[in-house]
PDB file of C-alpha atoms and ligand atoms in Angstrom:
ATOM      1  CA  MET A 208      -5.367   7.737 -16.203  1.00 96.00           C
ATOM      2  CA  ILE A 209      -3.660   6.623 -13.031  1.00 98.00           C
ATOM      3  CA  TYR A 210      -1.491   8.496 -10.544  1.00 98.00           C
ATOM      4  CA  ILE A 211       2.056   7.187 -10.567  1.00 98.00           C
ATOM      5  CA  GLY A 212       4.881   7.587  -8.079  1.00 98.00           C
ATOM      6  CA  CYS A 213       7.313   5.679  -5.915  1.00 98.00           C
ATOM      7  CA  HIS A 214       8.534   5.326  -2.354  1.00 97.00           C
ATOM      8  CA  LEU A 215      10.469   8.358  -1.105  1.00 97.00           C
ATOM      9  CA  SER A 216      12.447   8.960   2.038  1.00 95.00           C
ATOM     10  CA  VAL A 217      11.243  11.473   4.606  1.00 94.00           C
ATOM     11  CA  THR A 218      14.831  12.390   5.577  1.00 92.00           C
ATOM     12  CA  ASN A 219      14.616  15.946   4.235  1.00 94.00           C
ATOM     13  CA  GLY A 220      11.078  16.565   5.375  1.00 95.00           C
ATOM     14  CA  TYR A 221       7.634  16.262   3.867  1.00 97.00           C
ATOM     15  CA  GLU A 222       7.433  19.095   1.373  1.00 98.00           C
ATOM     16  CA  ALA A 223      10.799  17.944  -0.001  1.00 98.00           C
ATOM     17  CA  MET A 224       9.177  14.642  -0.975  1.00 98.00           C
ATOM     18  CA  GLY A 225       6.522  16.484  -2.951  1.00 98.00           C
ATOM     19  CA  ARG A 226       9.209  18.511  -4.748  1.00 98.00           C
ATOM     20  CA  THR A 227      11.178  15.357  -5.496  1.00 98.00           C
ATOM     21  CA  MET A 228       8.125  13.693  -6.980  1.00 98.00           C
ATOM     22  CA  LEU A 229       7.418  16.721  -9.167  1.00 98.00           C
ATOM     23  CA  ARG A 230      10.984  16.457 -10.436  1.00 98.00           C
ATOM     24  CA  PHE A 231      10.428  12.730 -11.083  1.00 98.00           C
ATOM     25  CA  GLY A 232       7.318  13.574 -13.112  1.00 98.00           C
ATOM     26  CA  GLY A 233       4.981  11.629 -10.831  1.00 98.00           C
ATOM     27  CA  SER A 234       1.724  12.560  -9.114  1.00 98.00           C
ATOM     28  CA  THR A 235       1.648  10.532  -5.911  1.00 98.00           C
ATOM     29  CA  PHE A 236       4.182   8.935  -3.585  1.00 98.00           C
ATOM     30  CA  ALA A 237       4.614   6.670  -0.620  1.00 98.00           C
ATOM     31  CA  TYR A 238       6.820   7.061   2.418  1.00 97.00           C
ATOM     32  CA  PHE A 239       7.438   5.079   5.561  1.00 96.00           C
ATOM     33  CA  THR A 240       5.767   6.745   8.536  1.00 94.00           C
ATOM     34  CA  ARG A 241       8.709   5.586  10.636  1.00 88.00           C
ATOM     35  CA  ASN A 242      11.900   3.655  10.106  1.00 80.00           C
ATOM     36  CA  PRO A 243      10.509   0.557   8.341  1.00 74.00           C
ATOM     37  CA  ARG A 244      12.639  -1.851  10.361  1.00 77.00           C
ATOM     38  CA  GLY A 245      13.484   0.028  13.541  1.00 73.00           C
ATOM     39  CA  GLY A 246      10.073   1.603  14.118  1.00 73.00           C
ATOM     40  CA  LYS A 247      11.196   5.131  15.072  1.00 77.00           C
ATOM     41  CA  SER A 248       9.368   8.143  13.635  1.00 79.00           C
ATOM     42  CA  LYS A 249      10.409  11.689  12.837  1.00 74.00           C
ATOM     43  CA  ASP A 250       8.634  14.734  14.251  1.00 82.00           C
ATOM     44  CA  ILE A 251       6.405  16.622  11.858  1.00 89.00           C
ATOM     45  CA  ALA A 252       6.767  20.387  11.645  1.00 91.00           C
ATOM     46  CA  GLU A 253       3.458  22.165  11.161  1.00 94.00           C
ATOM     47  CA  GLU A 254       4.838  24.477   8.407  1.00 96.00           C
ATOM     48  CA  ASP A 255       6.399  21.576   6.551  1.00 97.00           C
ATOM     49  CA  ALA A 256       3.106  19.669   6.621  1.00 97.00           C
ATOM     50  CA  SER A 257       1.051  22.585   5.326  1.00 98.00           C
ATOM     51  CA  ALA A 258       3.651  23.291   2.636  1.00 98.00           C
ATOM     52  CA  LEU A 259       3.281  19.728   1.394  1.00 98.00           C
ATOM     53  CA  ASN A 260      -0.509  19.892   1.561  1.00 98.00           C
ATOM     54  CA  MET A 261      -0.432  23.045  -0.556  1.00 98.00           C
ATOM     55  CA  LEU A 262       1.925  21.528  -3.077  1.00 98.00           C
ATOM     56  CA  LEU A 263      -0.260  18.423  -3.412  1.00 98.00           C
ATOM     57  CA  LYS A 264      -3.295  20.549  -4.109  1.00 98.00           C
ATOM     58  CA  GLU A 265      -1.586  22.949  -6.455  1.00 98.00           C
ATOM     59  CA  HIS A 266      -0.209  20.138  -8.583  1.00 98.00           C
ATOM     60  CA  SER A 267      -3.327  17.911  -8.410  1.00 98.00           C
ATOM     61  CA  PHE A 268      -1.570  14.954  -6.826  1.00 98.00           C
ATOM     62  CA  GLY A 269      -3.419  11.724  -6.269  1.00 98.00           C
ATOM     63  CA  LYS A 270      -3.736  10.358  -2.748  1.00 98.00           C
ATOM     64  CA  LEU A 271      -0.520   9.625  -0.909  1.00 98.00           C
ATOM     65  CA  VAL A 272      -0.055   6.067   0.297  1.00 98.00           C
ATOM     66  CA  ALA A 273       1.922   6.199   3.546  1.00 98.00           C
ATOM     67  CA  HIS A 274       3.319   2.849   4.660  1.00 98.00           C
ATOM     68  CA  GLY A 275       3.403   1.519   8.222  1.00 97.00           C
ATOM     69  CA  SER A 276       6.495  -0.103   9.688  1.00 95.00           C
ATOM     70  CA  TYR A 277       7.385  -3.715   8.849  1.00 94.00           C
ATOM     71  CA  THR A 278       7.964  -4.284  12.544  1.00 94.00           C
ATOM     72  CA  MET A 279       4.314  -3.542  13.297  1.00 97.00           C
ATOM     73  CA  ASN A 280       2.621  -6.905  13.759  1.00 98.00           C
ATOM     74  CA  LEU A 281      -0.909  -6.600  15.105  1.00 98.00           C
ATOM     75  CA  CYS A 282      -1.353 -10.374  15.320  1.00 98.00           C
ATOM     76  CA  ALA A 283       1.982 -11.512  16.737  1.00 98.00           C
ATOM     77  CA  SER A 284       1.808 -14.298  19.309  1.00 98.00           C
ATOM     78  CA  ASN A 285       3.992 -12.223  21.634  1.00 98.00           C
ATOM     79  CA  PRO A 286       1.673  -9.808  23.518  1.00 98.00           C
ATOM     80  CA  ALA A 287       4.435  -7.184  23.861  1.00 97.00           C
ATOM     81  CA  THR A 288       5.011  -7.158  20.094  1.00 97.00           C
ATOM     82  CA  ARG A 289       1.261  -6.853  19.605  1.00 98.00           C
ATOM     83  CA  SER A 290       0.811  -3.929  21.956  1.00 97.00           C
ATOM     84  CA  ASN A 291       3.865  -2.242  20.472  1.00 97.00           C
ATOM     85  CA  GLY A 292       2.248  -2.618  17.045  1.00 97.00           C
ATOM     86  CA  LEU A 293      -1.003  -1.181  18.329  1.00 98.00           C
ATOM     87  CA  ASP A 294       0.870   1.785  19.721  1.00 97.00           C
ATOM     88  CA  MET A 295       2.645   2.398  16.395  1.00 96.00           C
ATOM     89  CA  LEU A 296      -0.649   2.203  14.506  1.00 98.00           C
ATOM     90  CA  LYS A 297      -2.333   4.620  16.873  1.00 97.00           C
ATOM     91  CA  LYS A 298       0.466   7.171  16.673  1.00 96.00           C
ATOM     92  CA  ASP A 299       0.809   6.799  12.914  1.00 97.00           C
ATOM     93  CA  LEU A 300      -2.876   7.549  12.458  1.00 98.00           C
ATOM     94  CA  GLU A 301      -2.606  10.602  14.713  1.00 97.00           C
ATOM     95  CA  ARG A 302       0.291  11.853  12.630  1.00 96.00           C
ATOM     96  CA  MET A 303      -1.550  11.162   9.381  1.00 98.00           C
ATOM     97  CA  GLU A 304      -3.956  13.925  10.432  1.00 97.00           C
ATOM     98  CA  TYR A 305      -1.259  16.400   9.375  1.00 97.00           C
ATOM     99  CA  PHE A 306      -1.997  15.183   5.841  1.00 98.00           C
ATOM    100  CA  PRO A 307      -5.751  14.698   5.817  1.00 97.00           C
ATOM    101  CA  ASP A 308      -7.614  12.609   3.240  1.00 98.00           C
ATOM    102  CA  ASN A 309      -4.730  10.384   2.264  1.00 98.00           C
ATOM    103  CA  TYR A 310      -4.110   6.664   2.666  1.00 98.00           C
ATOM    104  CA  TYR A 311      -2.205   4.684   5.261  1.00 98.00           C
ATOM    105  CA  ASN A 312      -1.239   1.196   4.158  1.00 98.00           C
ATOM    106  CA  PHE A 313       0.121  -1.589   6.338  1.00 98.00           C
ATOM    107  CA  HIS A 314       0.846  -5.299   6.268  1.00 98.00           C
ATOM    108  CA  PRO A 315      -2.024  -6.963   8.141  1.00 98.00           C
ATOM    109  CA  GLY A 316       0.402  -9.103  10.120  1.00 98.00           C
ATOM    110  CA  ALA A 317       1.950 -12.522  10.629  1.00 98.00           C
ATOM    111  CA  HIS A 318       0.122 -14.880  12.976  1.00 98.00           C
ATOM    112  CA  THR A 319       3.398 -16.540  14.036  1.00 97.00           C
ATOM    113  CA  GLY A 320       1.912 -19.972  14.577  1.00 97.00           C
ATOM    114  CA  GLN A 321      -1.490 -19.087  16.010  1.00 98.00           C
ATOM    115  CA  GLY A 322      -3.334 -19.842  12.771  1.00 98.00           C
ATOM    116  CA  VAL A 323      -4.959 -17.564  10.202  1.00 98.00           C
ATOM    117  CA  GLU A 324      -8.283 -17.308  12.023  1.00 98.00           C
ATOM    118  CA  LYS A 325      -6.670 -16.123  15.243  1.00 98.00           C
ATOM    119  CA  GLY A 326      -4.573 -13.699  13.218  1.00 98.00           C
ATOM    120  CA  ILE A 327      -7.626 -12.240  11.537  1.00 98.00           C
ATOM    121  CA  GLU A 328      -9.325 -11.837  14.901  1.00 98.00           C
ATOM    122  CA  LEU A 329      -6.356 -10.021  16.458  1.00 98.00           C
ATOM    123  CA  ILE A 330      -5.906  -7.683  13.477  1.00 98.00           C
ATOM    124  CA  ALA A 331      -9.586  -6.739  13.529  1.00 98.00           C
ATOM    125  CA  ASP A 332      -9.493  -6.242  17.316  1.00 98.00           C
ATOM    126  CA  ALA A 333      -6.570  -3.837  16.913  1.00 98.00           C
ATOM    127  CA  LEU A 334      -8.347  -1.882  14.179  1.00 98.00           C
ATOM    128  CA  ASN A 335     -11.473  -1.662  16.304  1.00 98.00           C
ATOM    129  CA  LEU A 336      -9.380  -0.144  19.088  1.00 98.00           C
ATOM    130  CA  VAL A 337      -7.735   2.583  16.988  1.00 98.00           C
ATOM    131  CA  LEU A 338     -10.192   3.553  14.257  1.00 98.00           C
ATOM    132  CA  THR A 339     -12.393   6.486  15.121  1.00 98.00           C
ATOM    133  CA  ARG A 340     -15.101   8.298  13.236  1.00 98.00           C
ATOM    134  CA  ASP A 341     -12.989  11.468  13.206  1.00 97.00           C
ATOM    135  CA  ILE A 342      -9.904  10.239  11.396  1.00 98.00           C
ATOM    136  CA  ARG A 343      -9.626  11.561   7.875  1.00 98.00           C
ATOM    137  CA  THR A 344      -7.346   8.771   6.689  1.00 98.00           C
ATOM    138  CA  THR A 345      -8.423   5.641   4.884  1.00 98.00           C
ATOM    139  CA  VAL A 346      -6.518   2.670   6.276  1.00 98.00           C
ATOM    140  CA  LEU A 347      -5.479   0.105   3.696  1.00 99.00           C
ATOM    141  CA  LEU A 348      -4.744  -3.574   4.234  1.00 99.00           C
ATOM    142  CA  GLU A 349      -2.083  -4.722   1.800  1.00 98.00           C
ATOM    143  CA  THR A 350      -2.554  -7.915  -0.200  1.00 98.00           C
ATOM    144  CA  MET A 351       0.305 -10.180   0.874  1.00 98.00           C
ATOM    145  CA  ALA A 352       2.472 -12.813  -0.810  1.00 98.00           C
ATOM    146  CA  GLY A 353       1.819 -15.439   1.864  1.00 98.00           C
ATOM    147  CA  LYS A 354       5.411 -15.659   3.000  1.00 97.00           C
ATOM    148  CA  GLY A 355       5.815 -17.419   6.365  1.00 97.00           C
ATOM    149  CA  SER A 356       2.674 -16.951   8.460  1.00 98.00           C
ATOM    150  CA  GLU A 357       1.516 -13.743   6.767  1.00 98.00           C
ATOM    151  CA  VAL A 358      -2.192 -13.043   6.937  1.00 98.00           C
ATOM    152  CA  GLY A 359      -3.862 -11.465   3.900  1.00 98.00           C
ATOM    153  CA  SER A 360      -2.563 -13.430   0.937  1.00 98.00           C
ATOM    154  CA  ARG A 361      -6.071 -14.625   0.111  1.00 98.00           C
ATOM    155  CA  PHE A 362      -8.802 -12.121  -0.671  1.00 98.00           C
ATOM    156  CA  GLU A 363     -11.107 -14.018   1.707  1.00 98.00           C
ATOM    157  CA  GLU A 364      -8.801 -13.239   4.624  1.00 98.00           C
ATOM    158  CA  LEU A 365      -8.866  -9.514   3.929  1.00 98.00           C
ATOM    159  CA  ARG A 366     -12.623  -9.698   3.602  1.00 98.00           C
ATOM    160  CA  GLU A 367     -12.899 -11.402   6.971  1.00 98.00           C
ATOM    161  CA  ILE A 368     -10.826  -8.682   8.616  1.00 98.00           C
ATOM    162  CA  ILE A 369     -12.996  -5.964   7.064  1.00 98.00           C
ATOM    163  CA  ASP A 370     -16.173  -7.774   8.135  1.00 98.00           C
ATOM    164  CA  ARG A 371     -15.060  -7.761  11.761  1.00 98.00           C
ATOM    165  CA  VAL A 372     -14.245  -4.057  11.830  1.00 98.00           C
ATOM    166  CA  GLU A 373     -16.963  -1.761  13.002  1.00 98.00           C
ATOM    167  CA  LEU A 374     -15.877   1.411  11.197  1.00 98.00           C
ATOM    168  CA  ARG A 375     -15.248  -0.376   7.943  1.00 97.00           C
ATOM    169  CA  GLU A 376     -15.941   2.804   5.976  1.00 98.00           C
ATOM    170  CA  LYS A 377     -12.407   3.770   7.063  1.00 98.00           C
ATOM    171  CA  LEU A 378     -10.922   0.591   5.574  1.00 98.00           C
ATOM    172  CA  GLY A 379      -9.745  -0.382   2.129  1.00 98.00           C
ATOM    173  CA  VAL A 380      -7.220  -2.551   0.350  1.00 99.00           C
ATOM    174  CA  CYS A 381      -3.917  -1.831  -1.365  1.00 99.00           C
ATOM    175  CA  PHE A 382      -3.362  -4.274  -4.220  1.00 99.00           C
ATOM    176  CA  ASP A 383       0.342  -5.184  -4.451  1.00 99.00           C
ATOM    177  CA  THR A 384       0.904  -6.760  -7.884  1.00 99.00           C
ATOM    178  CA  CYS A 385       4.052  -8.671  -6.862  1.00 98.00           C
ATOM    179  CA  HIS A 386       2.401 -10.014  -3.725  1.00 98.00           C
ATOM    180  CA  THR A 387      -0.856 -10.953  -5.441  1.00 98.00           C
ATOM    181  CA  TRP A 388       1.064 -12.831  -8.144  1.00 98.00           C
ATOM    182  CA  ASP A 389       3.280 -14.545  -5.571  1.00 98.00           C
ATOM    183  CA  ALA A 390       0.119 -15.477  -3.655  1.00 98.00           C
ATOM    184  CA  GLY A 391      -1.106 -17.382  -6.715  1.00 98.00           C
ATOM    185  CA  TYR A 392      -3.458 -14.953  -8.484  1.00 98.00           C
ATOM    186  CA  ASP A 393      -2.666 -14.957 -12.195  1.00 98.00           C
ATOM    187  CA  ILE A 394      -2.731 -11.251 -13.002  1.00 98.00           C
ATOM    188  CA  LYS A 395      -0.507 -11.927 -16.002  1.00 98.00           C
ATOM    189  CA  ASP A 396      -2.775 -14.149 -18.096  1.00 98.00           C
ATOM    190  CA  ASP A 397      -6.072 -13.790 -16.248  1.00 98.00           C
ATOM    191  CA  LEU A 398      -6.266 -10.240 -14.892  1.00 98.00           C
ATOM    192  CA  ASP A 399      -9.997  -9.831 -15.535  1.00 98.00           C
ATOM    193  CA  HIS A 400     -10.769 -13.010 -13.666  1.00 98.00           C
ATOM    194  CA  VAL A 401      -8.639 -12.005 -10.679  1.00 98.00           C
ATOM    195  CA  LEU A 402     -10.277  -8.588 -10.492  1.00 98.00           C
ATOM    196  CA  THR A 403     -13.712 -10.187 -10.805  1.00 98.00           C
ATOM    197  CA  ARG A 404     -12.860 -12.432  -7.875  1.00 98.00           C
ATOM    198  CA  PHE A 405     -11.586  -9.453  -5.924  1.00 98.00           C
ATOM    199  CA  ASP A 406     -14.879  -7.737  -6.673  1.00 98.00           C
ATOM    200  CA  LYS A 407     -16.962 -10.718  -5.548  1.00 98.00           C
ATOM    201  CA  ILE A 408     -15.002 -11.317  -2.360  1.00 98.00           C
ATOM    202  CA  ILE A 409     -13.958  -7.836  -1.222  1.00 98.00           C
ATOM    203  CA  GLY A 410     -15.576  -5.405  -3.657  1.00 98.00           C
ATOM    204  CA  LEU A 411     -13.642  -3.267  -6.136  1.00 98.00           C
ATOM    205  CA  GLU A 412     -14.950  -0.159  -4.403  1.00 98.00           C
ATOM    206  CA  ARG A 413     -12.561  -1.084  -1.580  1.00 98.00           C
ATOM    207  CA  LEU A 414      -9.520  -1.209  -3.849  1.00 98.00           C
ATOM    208  CA  TYR A 415      -7.965   2.207  -3.223  1.00 98.00           C
ATOM    209  CA  ALA A 416      -4.341   1.885  -4.252  1.00 99.00           C
ATOM    210  CA  VAL A 417      -1.892  -0.304  -6.141  1.00 99.00           C
ATOM    211  CA  HIS A 418       1.689  -1.228  -5.283  1.00 99.00           C
ATOM    212  CA  PHE A 419       3.062  -1.586  -8.764  1.00 98.00           C
ATOM    213  CA  ASN A 420       5.849  -4.171  -8.810  1.00 98.00           C
ATOM    214  CA  ASP A 421       7.067  -6.937 -11.037  1.00 98.00           C
ATOM    215  CA  SER A 422       8.097 -10.179  -9.306  1.00 98.00           C
ATOM    216  CA  LYS A 423      11.376 -12.087  -9.234  1.00 98.00           C
ATOM    217  CA  ASN A 424       9.463 -15.335  -8.804  1.00 98.00           C
ATOM    218  CA  PRO A 425       6.835 -17.444 -10.577  1.00 98.00           C
ATOM    219  CA  LEU A 426       3.097 -17.507  -9.850  1.00 98.00           C
ATOM    220  CA  GLY A 427       2.272 -18.827  -6.388  1.00 98.00           C
ATOM    221  CA  SER A 428       5.859 -18.779  -5.123  1.00 98.00           C
ATOM    222  CA  HIS A 429       4.946 -16.998  -1.825  1.00 98.00           C
ATOM    223  CA  LYS A 430       8.350 -15.299  -1.900  1.00 98.00           C
ATOM    224  CA  ASP A 431       7.741 -11.511  -1.980  1.00 98.00           C
ATOM    225  CA  ARG A 432      10.740 -10.344  -3.940  1.00 98.00           C
ATOM    226  CA  HIS A 433      10.002  -7.309  -6.078  1.00 98.00           C
ATOM    227  CA  GLU A 434      11.515  -6.793  -9.523  1.00 98.00           C
ATOM    228  CA  LYS A 435      11.809  -3.804 -11.839  1.00 98.00           C
ATOM    229  CA  LEU A 436       8.909  -3.292 -14.239  1.00 98.00           C
ATOM    230  CA  GLY A 437       9.152  -5.683 -17.164  1.00 97.00           C
ATOM    231  CA  GLU A 438      12.185  -7.516 -15.788  1.00 98.00           C
ATOM    232  CA  GLY A 439      10.355 -10.114 -13.759  1.00 98.00           C
ATOM    233  CA  TYR A 440       7.850 -12.917 -14.255  1.00 98.00           C
ATOM    234  CA  LEU A 441       4.978 -10.504 -14.899  1.00 98.00           C
ATOM    235  CA  GLY A 442       6.658  -8.679 -17.776  1.00 98.00           C
ATOM    236  CA  THR A 443       5.956  -5.409 -19.537  1.00 98.00           C
ATOM    237  CA  ASP A 444       2.750  -6.392 -21.327  1.00 98.00           C
ATOM    238  CA  ALA A 445       1.091  -7.573 -18.132  1.00 98.00           C
ATOM    239  CA  MET A 446       2.210  -4.479 -16.202  1.00 98.00           C
ATOM    240  CA  LYS A 447       0.823  -2.301 -18.965  1.00 98.00           C
ATOM    241  CA  ARG A 448      -2.524  -4.128 -18.957  1.00 98.00           C
ATOM    242  CA  ILE A 449      -2.747  -3.577 -15.204  1.00 98.00           C
ATOM    243  CA  ALA A 450      -1.978   0.153 -15.443  1.00 98.00           C
ATOM    244  CA  LEU A 451      -4.554   0.597 -18.205  1.00 98.00           C
ATOM    245  CA  HIS A 452      -7.273  -1.613 -16.708  1.00 98.00           C
ATOM    246  CA  PRO A 453     -10.574   0.299 -16.453  1.00 98.00           C
ATOM    247  CA  ALA A 454     -11.219  -0.953 -12.901  1.00 98.00           C
ATOM    248  CA  LEU A 455      -7.947   0.570 -11.689  1.00 98.00           C
ATOM    249  CA  GLN A 456      -8.166   4.042 -13.167  1.00 98.00           C
ATOM    250  CA  ASP A 457      -7.817   7.147 -10.972  1.00 98.00           C
ATOM    251  CA  LYS A 458      -5.901   5.200  -8.331  1.00 98.00           C
ATOM    252  CA  PRO A 459      -2.439   5.897  -6.986  1.00 99.00           C
ATOM    253  CA  PHE A 460       0.113   3.372  -8.281  1.00 99.00           C
ATOM    254  CA  ILE A 461       3.240   3.164  -6.139  1.00 98.00           C
ATOM    255  CA  LEU A 462       6.452   1.670  -7.478  1.00 98.00           C
ATOM    256  CA  GLU A 463       8.314  -0.426  -4.883  1.00 98.00           C
ATOM    257  CA  THR A 464      10.746  -1.798  -7.406  1.00 98.00           C
ATOM    258  CA  PRO A 465      14.467  -2.228  -6.653  1.00 98.00           C
ATOM    259  CA  ASN A 466      15.643   1.111  -8.076  1.00 98.00           C
ATOM    260  CA  ASN A 467      17.677   4.200  -7.355  1.00 97.00           C
ATOM    261  CA  ASP A 468      16.272   7.668  -8.123  1.00 97.00           C
ATOM    262  CA  GLU A 469      17.232   7.445 -11.750  1.00 98.00           C
ATOM    263  CA  GLY A 470      15.593   4.046 -12.135  1.00 98.00           C
ATOM    264  CA  TYR A 471      12.380   5.338 -10.564  1.00 98.00           C
ATOM    265  CA  GLN A 472      12.290   8.346 -12.871  1.00 98.00           C
ATOM    266  CA  LYS A 473      12.704   6.039 -15.822  1.00 98.00           C
ATOM    267  CA  GLU A 474       9.878   3.755 -14.684  1.00 98.00           C
ATOM    268  CA  ILE A 475       7.595   6.715 -14.048  1.00 98.00           C
ATOM    269  CA  ARG A 476       8.285   7.958 -17.567  1.00 98.00           C
ATOM    270  CA  THR A 477       7.565   4.490 -18.955  1.00 98.00           C
ATOM    271  CA  VAL A 478       4.220   4.254 -17.175  1.00 98.00           C
ATOM    272  CA  LEU A 479       3.286   7.772 -18.294  1.00 98.00           C
ATOM    273  CA  SER A 480       4.116   6.853 -21.898  1.00 98.00           C
ATOM    274  CA  TRP A 481       1.597   3.986 -21.710  1.00 98.00           C
ATOM    275  CA  MET A 482      -1.142   6.500 -20.969  1.00 96.00           C
ATOM    276  CA  GLU A 483      -0.432   8.796 -23.916  1.00 92.00           C
TER     277      GLU A 483
HETATM  278 FE1   FE B 789       4.176  -3.244   1.797  1.00 85.21          FE
HETATM  279 FE1   FE B 790       3.814  -3.486  -1.269  1.00 85.21          FE
HETATM  280 ZN1   ZN B 791       6.635  -6.847  -0.906  1.00 85.21          ZN
END
């Protein structure tokens, strides 16, 4: 069994997202910790936070997978962008303490011309500055499609980041199925092999969450355009094999498919039907 849910908006508060997900029939969700493009965040009310925490417990939710802002780039060539990213990460992790023991996922970054190695170095430096022993959040690096100068489209790159981080017990990986496919890993016809490679390079014990998306583009396209489940190049059978794979059980699966509320509810129902 997996936990299934989708991205929700924090507009009406935190507990409201939990209620929405119950109505959708899911058991986890993701939300942007701040405006994904603008970078602003909303204040958290103590009562709202504890109401959500209670709801999560009462209804046996899986871990939440909060998502950092797209504008956060820890390895940008521009030092101001970098320090702004560091600031966002630091504040996001402070705020995550309102919802202890959940996950915070972010895009490792884009090296913007400095090269992958420099990018890896800068990302790890940033993590070493903000991670502390006391945080109760596990920070997840997302597997990327390799669009532009994105770092993290190869498992080796994520491994290198993890290796350079001192408090690596606080670190994990979020496996985005659209991105991984776009990066060139054949999770449609060779899922076992891809997961074996993930295990060898990073270790499956570091795979904490899945972003569950079909892709609008063929294997290795490096495009990063998500598609509804079963309507893209991965297709229903492959998505089903992923959701039922023994190595991925008990993990939160987050839909980031192009859907409205109704579409998400339908996809959640579909995934639940696979598990019956
Ligand atoms: Fe993402
Ligand atoms: Fe994703
Ligand atoms: Zn994406």
